[in-house]
PDB file of C-alpha atoms in Angstrom:
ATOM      1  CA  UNK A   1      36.046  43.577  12.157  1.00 63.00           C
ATOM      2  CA  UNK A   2      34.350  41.513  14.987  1.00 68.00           C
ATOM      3  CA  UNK A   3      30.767  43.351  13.830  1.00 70.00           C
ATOM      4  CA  UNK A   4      31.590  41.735  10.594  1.00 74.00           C
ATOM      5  CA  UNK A   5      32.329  38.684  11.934  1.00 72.00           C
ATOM      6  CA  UNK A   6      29.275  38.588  13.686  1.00 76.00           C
ATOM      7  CA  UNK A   7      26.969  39.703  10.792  1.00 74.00           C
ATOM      8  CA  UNK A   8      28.880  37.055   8.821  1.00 77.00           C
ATOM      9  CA  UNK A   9      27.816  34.417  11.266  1.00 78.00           C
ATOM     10  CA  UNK A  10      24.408  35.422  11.567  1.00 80.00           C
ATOM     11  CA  UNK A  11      23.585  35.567   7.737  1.00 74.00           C
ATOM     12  CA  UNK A  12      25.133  31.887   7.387  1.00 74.00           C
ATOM     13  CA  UNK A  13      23.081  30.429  10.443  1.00 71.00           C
ATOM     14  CA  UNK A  14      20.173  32.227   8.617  1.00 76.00           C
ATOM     15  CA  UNK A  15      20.511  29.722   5.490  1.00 69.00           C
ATOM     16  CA  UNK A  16      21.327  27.038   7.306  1.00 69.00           C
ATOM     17  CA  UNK A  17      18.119  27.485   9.493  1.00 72.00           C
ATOM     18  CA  UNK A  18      16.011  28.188   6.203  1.00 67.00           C
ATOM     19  CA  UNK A  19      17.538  25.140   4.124  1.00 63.00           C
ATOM     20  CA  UNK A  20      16.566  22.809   6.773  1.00 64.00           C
ATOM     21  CA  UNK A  21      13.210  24.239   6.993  1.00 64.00           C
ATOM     22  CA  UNK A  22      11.605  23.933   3.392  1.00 64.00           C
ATOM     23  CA  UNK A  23      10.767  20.409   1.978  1.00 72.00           C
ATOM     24  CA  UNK A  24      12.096  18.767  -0.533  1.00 73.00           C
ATOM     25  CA  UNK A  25      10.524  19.091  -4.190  1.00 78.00           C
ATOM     26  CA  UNK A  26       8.044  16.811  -4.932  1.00 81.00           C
ATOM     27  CA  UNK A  27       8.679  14.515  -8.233  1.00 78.00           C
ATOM     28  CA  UNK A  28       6.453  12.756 -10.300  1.00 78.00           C
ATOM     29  CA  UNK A  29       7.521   9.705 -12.396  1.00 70.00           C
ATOM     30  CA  UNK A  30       6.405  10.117 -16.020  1.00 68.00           C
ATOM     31  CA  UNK A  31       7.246   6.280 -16.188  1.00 64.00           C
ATOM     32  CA  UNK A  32       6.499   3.299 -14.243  1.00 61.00           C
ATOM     33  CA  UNK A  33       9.104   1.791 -12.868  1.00 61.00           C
ATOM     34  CA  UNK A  34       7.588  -1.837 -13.432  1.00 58.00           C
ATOM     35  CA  UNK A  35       4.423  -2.348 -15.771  1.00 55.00           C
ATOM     36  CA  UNK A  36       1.288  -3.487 -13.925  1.00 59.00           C
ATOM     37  CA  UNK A  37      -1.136  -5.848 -16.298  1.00 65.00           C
ATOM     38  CA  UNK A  38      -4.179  -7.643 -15.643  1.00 77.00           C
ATOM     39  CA  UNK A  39      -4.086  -9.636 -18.740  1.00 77.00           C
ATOM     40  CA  UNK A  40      -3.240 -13.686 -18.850  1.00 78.00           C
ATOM     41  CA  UNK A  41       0.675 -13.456 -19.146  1.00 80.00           C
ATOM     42  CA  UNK A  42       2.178 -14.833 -22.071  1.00 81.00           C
ATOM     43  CA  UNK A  43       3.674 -17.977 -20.434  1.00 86.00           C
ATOM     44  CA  UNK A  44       3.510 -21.471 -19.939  1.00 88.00           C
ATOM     45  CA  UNK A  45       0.652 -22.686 -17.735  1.00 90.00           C
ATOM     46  CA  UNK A  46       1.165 -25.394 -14.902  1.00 90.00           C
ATOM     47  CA  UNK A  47      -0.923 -28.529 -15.175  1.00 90.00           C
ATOM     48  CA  UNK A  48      -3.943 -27.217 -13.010  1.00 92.00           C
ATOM     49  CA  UNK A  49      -3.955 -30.677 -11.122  1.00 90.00           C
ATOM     50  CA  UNK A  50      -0.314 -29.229  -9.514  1.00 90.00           C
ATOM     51  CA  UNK A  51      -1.661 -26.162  -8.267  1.00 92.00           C
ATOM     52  CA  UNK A  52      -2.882 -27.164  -5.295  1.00 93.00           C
ATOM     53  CA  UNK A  53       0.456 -28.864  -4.265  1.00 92.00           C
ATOM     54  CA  UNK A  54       2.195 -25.896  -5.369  1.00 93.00           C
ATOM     55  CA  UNK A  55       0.231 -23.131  -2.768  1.00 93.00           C
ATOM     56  CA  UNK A  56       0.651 -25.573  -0.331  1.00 94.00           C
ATOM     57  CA  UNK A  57       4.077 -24.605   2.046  1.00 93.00           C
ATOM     58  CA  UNK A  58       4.374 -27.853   3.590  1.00 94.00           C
ATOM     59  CA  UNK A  59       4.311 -29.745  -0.347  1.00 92.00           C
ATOM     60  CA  UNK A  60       8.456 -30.278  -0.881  1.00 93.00           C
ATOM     61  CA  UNK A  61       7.926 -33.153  -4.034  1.00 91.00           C
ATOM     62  CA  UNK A  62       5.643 -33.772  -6.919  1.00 89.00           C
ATOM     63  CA  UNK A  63       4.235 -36.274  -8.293  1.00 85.00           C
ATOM     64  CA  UNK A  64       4.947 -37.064 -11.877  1.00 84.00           C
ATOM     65  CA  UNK A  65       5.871 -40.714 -13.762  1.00 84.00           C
ATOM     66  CA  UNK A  66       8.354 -39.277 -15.254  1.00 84.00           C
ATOM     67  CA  UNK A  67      10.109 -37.010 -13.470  1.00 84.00           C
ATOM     68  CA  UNK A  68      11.653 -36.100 -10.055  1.00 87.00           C
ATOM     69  CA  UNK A  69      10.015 -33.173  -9.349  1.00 89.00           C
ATOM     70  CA  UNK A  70      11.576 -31.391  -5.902  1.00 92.00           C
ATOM     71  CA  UNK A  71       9.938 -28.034  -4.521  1.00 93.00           C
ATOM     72  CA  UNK A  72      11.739 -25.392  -2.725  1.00 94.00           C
ATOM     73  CA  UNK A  73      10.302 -23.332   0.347  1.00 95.00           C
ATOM     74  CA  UNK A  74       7.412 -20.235  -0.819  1.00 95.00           C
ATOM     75  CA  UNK A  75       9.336 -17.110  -1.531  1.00 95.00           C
ATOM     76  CA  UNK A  76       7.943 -13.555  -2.648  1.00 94.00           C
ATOM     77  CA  UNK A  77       9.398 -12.358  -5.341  1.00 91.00           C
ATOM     78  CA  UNK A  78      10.381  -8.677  -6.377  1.00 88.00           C
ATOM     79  CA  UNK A  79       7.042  -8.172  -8.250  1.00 85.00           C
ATOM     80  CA  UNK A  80       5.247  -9.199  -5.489  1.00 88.00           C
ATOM     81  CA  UNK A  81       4.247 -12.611  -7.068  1.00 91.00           C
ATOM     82  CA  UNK A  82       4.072 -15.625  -4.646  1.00 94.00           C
ATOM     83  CA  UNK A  83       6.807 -18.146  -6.455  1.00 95.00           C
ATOM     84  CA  UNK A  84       9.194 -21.190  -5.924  1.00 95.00           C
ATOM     85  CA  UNK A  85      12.060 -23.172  -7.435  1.00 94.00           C
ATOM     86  CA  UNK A  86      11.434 -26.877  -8.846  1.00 90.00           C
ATOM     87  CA  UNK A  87      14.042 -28.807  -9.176  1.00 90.00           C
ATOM     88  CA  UNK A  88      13.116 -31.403 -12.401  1.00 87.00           C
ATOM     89  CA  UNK A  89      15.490 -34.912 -12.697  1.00 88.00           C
ATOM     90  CA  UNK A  90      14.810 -37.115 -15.567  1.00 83.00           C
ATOM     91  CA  UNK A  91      15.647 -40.544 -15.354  1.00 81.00           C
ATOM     92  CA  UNK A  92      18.916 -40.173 -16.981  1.00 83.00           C
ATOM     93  CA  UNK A  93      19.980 -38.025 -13.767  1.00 82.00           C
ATOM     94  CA  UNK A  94      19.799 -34.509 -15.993  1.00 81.00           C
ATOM     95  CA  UNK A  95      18.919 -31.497 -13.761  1.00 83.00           C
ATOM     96  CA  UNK A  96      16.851 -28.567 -14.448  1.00 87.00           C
ATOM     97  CA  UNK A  97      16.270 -25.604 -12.424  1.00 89.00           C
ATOM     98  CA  UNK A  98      12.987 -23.688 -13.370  1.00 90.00           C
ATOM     99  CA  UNK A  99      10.948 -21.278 -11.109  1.00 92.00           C
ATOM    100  CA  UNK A 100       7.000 -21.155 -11.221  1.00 94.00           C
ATOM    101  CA  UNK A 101       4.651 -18.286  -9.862  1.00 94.00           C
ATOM    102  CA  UNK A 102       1.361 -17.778  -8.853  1.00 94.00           C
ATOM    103  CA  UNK A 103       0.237 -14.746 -10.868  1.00 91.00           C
ATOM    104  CA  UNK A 104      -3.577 -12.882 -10.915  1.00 89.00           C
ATOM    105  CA  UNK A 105      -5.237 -11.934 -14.238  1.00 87.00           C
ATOM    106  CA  UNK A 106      -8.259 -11.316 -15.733  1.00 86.00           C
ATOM    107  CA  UNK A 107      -9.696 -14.322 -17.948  1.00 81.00           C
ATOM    108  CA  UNK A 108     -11.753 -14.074 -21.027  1.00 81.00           C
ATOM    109  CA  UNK A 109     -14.773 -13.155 -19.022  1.00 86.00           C
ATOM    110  CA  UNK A 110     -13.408 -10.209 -17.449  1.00 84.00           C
ATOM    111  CA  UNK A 111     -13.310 -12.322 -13.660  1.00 85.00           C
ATOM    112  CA  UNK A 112     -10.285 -12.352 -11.317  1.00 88.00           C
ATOM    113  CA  UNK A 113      -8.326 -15.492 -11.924  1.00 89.00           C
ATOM    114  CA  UNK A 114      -5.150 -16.973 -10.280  1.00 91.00           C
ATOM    115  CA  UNK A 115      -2.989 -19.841 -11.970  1.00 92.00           C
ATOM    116  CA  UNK A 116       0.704 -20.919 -11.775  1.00 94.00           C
ATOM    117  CA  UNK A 117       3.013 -20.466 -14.100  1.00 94.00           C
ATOM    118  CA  UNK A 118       6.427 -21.268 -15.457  1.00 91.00           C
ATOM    119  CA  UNK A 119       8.750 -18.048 -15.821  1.00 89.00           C
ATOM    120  CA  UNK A 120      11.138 -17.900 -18.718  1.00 81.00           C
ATOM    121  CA  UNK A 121      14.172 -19.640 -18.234  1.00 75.00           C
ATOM    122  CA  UNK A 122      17.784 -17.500 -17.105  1.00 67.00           C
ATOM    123  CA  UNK A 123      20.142 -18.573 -19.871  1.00 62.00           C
ATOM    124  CA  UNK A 124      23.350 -19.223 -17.747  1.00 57.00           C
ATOM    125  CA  UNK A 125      26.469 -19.006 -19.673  1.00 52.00           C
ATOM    126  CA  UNK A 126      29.835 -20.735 -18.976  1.00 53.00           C
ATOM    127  CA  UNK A 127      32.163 -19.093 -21.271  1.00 54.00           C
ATOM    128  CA  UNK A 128      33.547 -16.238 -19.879  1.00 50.00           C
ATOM    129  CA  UNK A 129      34.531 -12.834 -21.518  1.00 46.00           C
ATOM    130  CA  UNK A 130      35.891  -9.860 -20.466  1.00 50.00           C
ATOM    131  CA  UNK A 131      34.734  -6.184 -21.846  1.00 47.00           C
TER     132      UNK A 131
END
């Protein structure tokens, strides 16, 4: 019985010794997670006079006649992207929220190019629903 026992132990601390040993499998994704382009993105473009205030970190306001336009601090965003949140007041006290991003691409001439643009607005619901 105890040379079973023993035998019994042995065989387990043998798998256990060669399950730790071997590495893992190695997996390759068939599909990208997120989809890398170097063409102009289909959004809309900030004013090029702006973009100079907008790289700048230490730029909180900008200047427009017809707006208050209030900056937020750099962030980086998931993608990567270099972006920030303005903060647009009309005259009649409305706020907007948008967020604009500094994104690379490829121009018409096949050259590196950097501009800012405006992402697509998150549609923020008040009704609420239940599933």
């Amino acid at each position: 019985m105890q040379n079973i026992f023993r035998n019994s132990s042995i065989f387990v601390c043998i798998l256990l010794i060669a399950g730790c040993t071997s590495k893992p499998r190695k997996v390759n994704a068939s599909v990208p997670l997120v989809t890398f382009s170097q063409e102009k993105p289909n959004k809309e473009v900030v004013p090029e006079r702006y973009w100079q205030a907008l790289s700048d970190p230490s730029q909180l306001v900008l200047p427009h006649t017809e707006f208050s336009l209030q900056l937020s601090e750099l962030y980086t965003s998931a993608l990567g992207k270099t972006c920030r949140e303005l903060t647009i007041t009309d005259k009649t006290q409305v706020m907007k929220r948008r967020i604009v991003c500094e994104i690379s691409f490829l121009n018409a001439e096949n050259e590196q190019q950097t501009a800012w643009f405006l992402e697509n607005e998150i549609i923020e619901s008040t009704r609420h629903f239940e599933l």
